[in-house]
Amino acid sequence: MNILLILGLIISFGGILLGFILENGQLYMLVKQISPFLIVFGGTFGIALIAFPFRNIKRIPGALKLILLPKKHNYAALVDLLCDIANKARRDGLLSLEAEAERLSDPFIKKGLGYIADGVDPEFLKKVLYNEIESHYKRYEDAAKVFESMGGTAPTMGVLGTVMAMVTVLSGGTEDTNRLVKDIATAFLATFYGIGSANLLWLPIGSQIKVVAEQESDYMEVIVEGLMAIQAGEPSSRLKDRLYAKIGEIKNGTSKPVSQGF
């Protein structure tokens, strides 16, 4: 479970609602009418369906699962695994890696070892693996774009809802000042929903999807680095230094983007 994500949502929503209460607001006032909710969220979701193909929409559940239950990447264990494979390749030959791949659970490593056992060209192997990384990242980026678009649409829907409510209020012709003031206050609920949902939900979720997807790509890049060295017959001691140098680049933010990988 992504504790920071849950904690961030609790703190952000809690801080805003607590501040509202301290300003003598009453929570029921924020949910007293369903119409602002329908205008903002219905309009936002509807426009997302218009703006994006079904390919983007269907990737949302997987992206949400990714950020709520992110994979734990143990780089030290990965380095040990790749070094063990390197030792086996130098001892038994590259053809032995086909059997080695069968006992592994990581599909990306299995695919790479399969190509190495087949004796493919190093440049071809590198290109195929980096294409796999880019494809993997793009699947989540497609979902992130939907949330980012919703973050831009929601405030506009909020303003639209407020304008619609103000037209109704001001055209009512009521002489009751207290009633008029309450109706105007209620009209601004749509703006509250629009700005709040954009900045508390849609935009942060879109950003979080991209961040976690980049972490996935970084992990896969380390695997590619290891597989390329294994194919070249590099000793495990040198391979370990190479991999930890790559991990250091990733953690320091100096690693090249995936698109420049080949």
Short mmCIF file of C-alpha atoms in Angstrom, two decimals:
data_model
loop_
_atom_site.label_atom_id
_atom_site.label_comp_id
_atom_site.label_asym_id
_atom_site.label_seq_id
_atom_site.Cartn_x
_atom_site.Cartn_y
_atom_site.Cartn_z
CA MET A 1 0.00 0.00 0.00
CA ASN A 2 1.25 3.47 -0.91
CA ILE A 3 1.20 5.02 2.57
CA LEU A 4 2.42 8.44 1.42
CA LEU A 5 -0.45 8.69 -1.09
CA ILE A 6 -3.05 7.82 1.55
CA LEU A 7 -1.41 10.12 4.10
CA GLY A 8 -1.29 12.97 1.59
CA LEU A 9 -5.01 12.63 0.83
CA ILE A 10 -5.88 12.58 4.52
CA ILE A 11 -3.75 15.64 5.31
CA SER A 12 -4.96 17.67 2.33
CA PHE A 13 -8.66 16.92 2.74
CA GLY A 14 -8.40 17.08 6.53
CA GLY A 15 -6.60 20.43 6.49
CA ILE A 16 -9.15 22.02 4.16
CA LEU A 17 -12.18 20.69 6.03
CA LEU A 18 -10.71 21.61 9.41
CA GLY A 19 -9.94 25.12 8.17
CA PHE A 20 -13.52 25.41 6.91
CA ILE A 21 -14.84 24.41 10.33
CA LEU A 22 -12.53 26.88 12.09
CA GLU A 23 -14.00 29.60 9.86
CA ASN A 24 -17.36 28.74 11.41
CA GLY A 25 -18.41 26.66 8.42
CA GLN A 26 -20.63 23.61 8.80
CA LEU A 27 -19.76 20.49 6.84
CA TYR A 28 -23.34 19.80 5.77
CA MET A 29 -23.20 23.04 3.78
CA LEU A 30 -20.69 21.43 1.41
CA VAL A 31 -22.99 18.54 0.53
CA LYS A 32 -26.43 20.09 0.92
CA GLN A 33 -27.14 20.02 -2.83
CA ILE A 34 -26.48 17.31 -5.38
CA SER A 35 -26.68 19.54 -8.47
CA PRO A 36 -23.16 21.14 -8.15
CA PHE A 37 -21.71 17.65 -7.72
CA LEU A 38 -23.48 16.38 -10.84
CA ILE A 39 -22.45 19.37 -12.94
CA VAL A 40 -18.77 19.25 -11.97
CA PHE A 41 -18.10 15.52 -11.82
CA GLY A 42 -20.54 14.55 -14.56
CA GLY A 43 -19.17 17.23 -16.87
CA THR A 44 -15.55 16.34 -16.07
CA PHE A 45 -15.99 12.62 -16.65
CA GLY A 46 -18.07 13.18 -19.77
CA ILE A 47 -15.50 15.47 -21.36
CA ALA A 48 -12.75 12.93 -20.58
CA LEU A 49 -14.71 10.32 -22.53
CA ILE A 50 -15.03 12.74 -25.44
CA ALA A 51 -11.39 13.84 -25.38
CA PHE A 52 -9.68 10.43 -25.15
CA PRO A 53 -9.99 7.10 -26.94
CA PHE A 54 -11.12 4.02 -25.05
CA ARG A 55 -7.49 2.84 -25.02
CA ASN A 56 -6.64 5.58 -22.49
CA ILE A 57 -9.74 5.05 -20.40
CA LYS A 58 -9.30 1.29 -20.01
CA ARG A 59 -5.79 1.81 -18.64
CA ILE A 60 -7.03 3.83 -15.66
CA PRO A 61 -7.78 0.83 -13.35
CA GLY A 62 -4.29 -0.60 -13.88
CA ALA A 63 -2.71 2.80 -13.27
CA LEU A 64 -4.66 3.29 -10.04
CA LYS A 65 -3.60 -0.18 -8.88
CA LEU A 66 0.00 0.74 -9.69
CA ILE A 67 0.00 3.82 -7.44
CA LEU A 68 -2.04 2.28 -4.63
CA LEU A 69 -0.05 -0.97 -4.57
CA PRO A 70 3.35 -0.07 -6.06
CA LYS A 71 5.89 -2.84 -6.54
CA LYS A 72 8.79 -2.89 -4.12
CA HIS A 73 12.03 -2.93 -6.08
CA ASN A 74 14.91 -4.56 -4.24
CA TYR A 75 17.92 -3.41 -6.24
CA ALA A 76 20.39 -5.37 -4.12
CA ALA A 77 18.52 -8.62 -4.77
CA LEU A 78 18.35 -7.77 -8.48
CA VAL A 79 22.11 -7.22 -8.65
CA ASP A 80 22.74 -10.55 -6.91
CA LEU A 81 20.37 -12.33 -9.31
CA LEU A 82 21.98 -10.86 -12.42
CA CYS A 83 25.46 -11.67 -11.11
CA ASP A 84 24.42 -15.28 -10.50
CA ILE A 85 23.09 -15.48 -14.05
CA ALA A 86 26.34 -13.98 -15.35
CA ASN A 87 28.35 -16.66 -13.54
CA LYS A 88 26.17 -19.39 -14.99
CA ALA A 89 26.47 -17.95 -18.50
CA ARG A 90 30.28 -17.85 -18.28
CA ARG A 91 30.40 -21.36 -16.83
CA ASP A 92 27.80 -23.18 -18.94
CA GLY A 93 27.47 -20.92 -21.99
CA LEU A 94 24.73 -18.58 -23.19
CA LEU A 95 22.51 -21.46 -24.33
CA SER A 96 22.08 -22.52 -20.70
CA LEU A 97 20.20 -19.26 -20.04
CA GLU A 98 17.10 -20.63 -21.75
CA ALA A 99 16.65 -23.14 -18.93
CA GLU A 100 17.61 -20.47 -16.40
CA ALA A 101 14.82 -18.21 -17.67
CA GLU A 102 12.19 -20.86 -16.96
CA ARG A 103 12.71 -20.67 -13.21
CA LEU A 104 12.37 -16.88 -13.04
CA SER A 105 9.12 -15.04 -12.33
CA ASP A 106 10.04 -11.66 -13.83
CA PRO A 107 8.72 -11.69 -17.43
CA PHE A 108 11.07 -8.93 -18.55
CA ILE A 109 14.19 -10.81 -17.44
CA LYS A 110 12.81 -14.01 -18.95
CA LYS A 111 12.27 -12.32 -22.30
CA GLY A 112 15.80 -10.90 -22.30
CA LEU A 113 17.41 -14.22 -21.39
CA GLY A 114 15.41 -15.92 -24.11
CA TYR A 115 16.77 -13.52 -26.72
CA ILE A 116 20.32 -13.96 -25.41
CA ALA A 117 19.99 -17.76 -25.59
CA ASP A 118 18.79 -17.41 -29.19
CA GLY A 119 22.00 -15.56 -30.04
CA VAL A 120 20.46 -12.28 -31.23
CA ASP A 121 22.59 -9.27 -32.13
CA PRO A 122 23.41 -7.01 -29.12
CA GLU A 123 21.96 -3.92 -30.80
CA PHE A 124 18.77 -5.79 -31.61
CA LEU A 125 18.50 -7.00 -28.01
CA LYS A 126 19.01 -3.49 -26.67
CA LYS A 127 16.42 -2.00 -29.02
CA VAL A 128 13.81 -4.65 -28.24
CA LEU A 129 14.22 -4.28 -24.49
CA TYR A 130 14.12 -0.48 -24.55
CA ASN A 131 11.05 -0.61 -26.77
CA GLU A 132 9.47 -2.79 -24.10
CA ILE A 133 10.31 -0.19 -21.44
CA GLU A 134 8.85 2.63 -23.52
CA SER A 135 5.69 0.64 -24.19
CA HIS A 136 5.35 -0.15 -20.49
CA TYR A 137 5.74 3.52 -19.53
CA LYS A 138 3.35 4.74 -22.23
CA ARG A 139 0.55 2.50 -20.95
CA TYR A 140 0.59 4.38 -17.66
CA GLU A 141 1.28 7.74 -19.28
CA ASP A 142 -1.94 7.31 -21.29
CA ALA A 143 -3.90 7.02 -18.04
CA ALA A 144 -2.02 9.96 -16.47
CA LYS A 145 -3.00 12.19 -19.41
CA VAL A 146 -6.68 11.54 -18.67
CA PHE A 147 -6.30 12.66 -15.05
CA GLU A 148 -4.27 15.72 -16.05
CA SER A 149 -6.97 16.66 -18.56
CA MET A 150 -9.64 16.23 -15.89
CA GLY A 151 -7.58 18.52 -13.66
CA GLY A 152 -7.86 21.21 -16.32
CA THR A 153 -11.55 20.61 -17.00
CA ALA A 154 -12.92 20.42 -13.44
CA PRO A 155 -12.36 24.12 -12.50
CA THR A 156 -14.08 25.19 -15.72
CA MET A 157 -17.04 22.94 -14.90
CA GLY A 158 -17.08 24.51 -11.44
CA VAL A 159 -17.31 28.02 -12.87
CA LEU A 160 -20.00 26.87 -15.29
CA GLY A 161 -22.01 25.37 -12.44
CA THR A 162 -21.69 28.58 -10.42
CA VAL A 163 -22.79 30.73 -13.36
CA MET A 164 -25.79 28.48 -13.95
CA ALA A 165 -26.76 28.69 -10.28
CA MET A 166 -26.29 32.48 -10.21
CA VAL A 167 -28.55 32.86 -13.25
CA THR A 168 -31.23 30.93 -11.41
CA VAL A 169 -30.77 32.89 -8.18
CA LEU A 170 -30.70 36.35 -9.74
CA SER A 171 -33.63 35.68 -12.03
CA GLY A 172 -35.80 34.55 -9.14
CA GLY A 173 -36.75 38.07 -8.18
CA THR A 174 -36.81 37.34 -4.45
CA GLU A 175 -36.87 40.26 -2.02
CA ASP A 176 -35.72 38.14 0.90
CA THR A 177 -32.12 39.31 1.38
CA ASN A 178 -31.19 36.46 3.72
CA ARG A 179 -32.50 33.88 1.27
CA LEU A 180 -30.65 35.58 -1.59
CA VAL A 181 -27.34 35.54 0.30
CA LYS A 182 -27.74 31.83 1.14
CA ASP A 183 -28.55 30.97 -2.47
CA ILE A 184 -25.49 32.85 -3.71
CA ALA A 185 -23.30 31.01 -1.19
CA THR A 186 -24.73 27.70 -2.38
CA ALA A 187 -24.05 28.67 -5.98
CA PHE A 188 -20.31 28.77 -5.24
CA LEU A 189 -20.32 25.10 -4.23
CA ALA A 190 -19.74 24.16 -7.86
CA THR A 191 -16.58 26.28 -7.96
CA PHE A 192 -15.46 24.65 -4.72
CA TYR A 193 -15.99 21.16 -6.17
CA GLY A 194 -14.24 22.06 -9.42
CA ILE A 195 -11.11 23.65 -7.95
CA GLY A 196 -10.98 21.17 -5.07
CA SER A 197 -11.25 18.02 -7.19
CA ALA A 198 -8.69 19.30 -9.71
CA ASN A 199 -6.02 20.15 -7.14
CA LEU A 200 -6.73 17.48 -4.54
CA LEU A 201 -7.45 14.52 -6.81
CA TRP A 202 -6.99 14.66 -10.57
CA LEU A 203 -3.70 16.55 -10.94
CA PRO A 204 -1.90 14.81 -8.02
CA ILE A 205 -3.08 11.39 -9.21
CA GLY A 206 -1.83 12.11 -12.73
CA SER A 207 1.55 13.18 -11.36
CA GLN A 208 1.76 10.15 -9.06
CA ILE A 209 1.08 7.75 -11.95
CA LYS A 210 3.96 9.25 -13.94
CA VAL A 211 6.33 9.14 -10.96
CA VAL A 212 5.62 5.48 -10.19
CA ALA A 213 5.80 4.57 -13.89
CA GLU A 214 9.23 6.23 -14.09
CA GLN A 215 10.36 4.16 -11.10
CA GLU A 216 9.23 1.04 -12.95
CA SER A 217 11.17 2.14 -16.03
CA ASP A 218 14.29 2.83 -13.95
CA TYR A 219 14.18 -0.69 -12.53
CA MET A 220 13.81 -2.17 -16.01
CA GLU A 221 16.75 -0.10 -17.27
CA VAL A 222 19.00 -1.69 -14.63
CA ILE A 223 17.86 -5.09 -15.90
CA VAL A 224 18.76 -4.11 -19.48
CA GLU A 225 22.19 -2.96 -18.32
CA GLY A 226 22.74 -6.32 -16.66
CA LEU A 227 21.48 -8.40 -19.58
CA MET A 228 23.67 -6.53 -22.07
CA ALA A 229 26.73 -7.17 -19.89
CA ILE A 230 25.79 -10.85 -19.50
CA GLN A 231 25.52 -11.23 -23.27
CA ALA A 232 28.96 -9.63 -23.63
CA GLY A 233 30.43 -12.16 -21.17
CA GLU A 234 31.32 -9.62 -18.49
CA PRO A 235 32.58 -11.11 -15.17
CA SER A 236 30.17 -10.87 -12.23
CA SER A 237 32.55 -8.70 -10.20
CA ARG A 238 32.70 -6.10 -12.94
CA LEU A 239 28.98 -6.47 -13.60
CA LYS A 240 28.20 -5.68 -9.98
CA ASP A 241 30.18 -2.43 -10.17
CA ARG A 242 28.44 -1.52 -13.44
CA LEU A 243 24.98 -2.14 -12.01
CA TYR A 244 25.56 -0.20 -8.81
CA ALA A 245 26.92 2.69 -10.89
CA LYS A 246 23.71 2.60 -12.94
CA ILE A 247 21.60 2.52 -9.79
CA GLY A 248 23.56 5.50 -8.49
CA GLU A 249 22.82 7.44 -11.68
CA ILE A 250 19.12 6.69 -11.29
CA LYS A 251 19.01 7.77 -7.65
CA ASN A 252 20.96 10.93 -8.44
CA GLY A 253 18.73 11.74 -11.39
CA THR A 254 21.58 11.68 -13.91
CA SER A 255 20.43 8.63 -15.88
CA LYS A 256 19.45 9.25 -19.52
CA PRO A 257 15.74 9.19 -20.39
CA VAL A 258 14.39 5.93 -21.79
CA SER A 259 13.95 7.49 -25.21
CA GLN A 260 17.71 7.99 -25.41
CA GLY A 261 18.49 4.43 -24.39
CA PHE A 262 19.45 3.33 -27.90
#
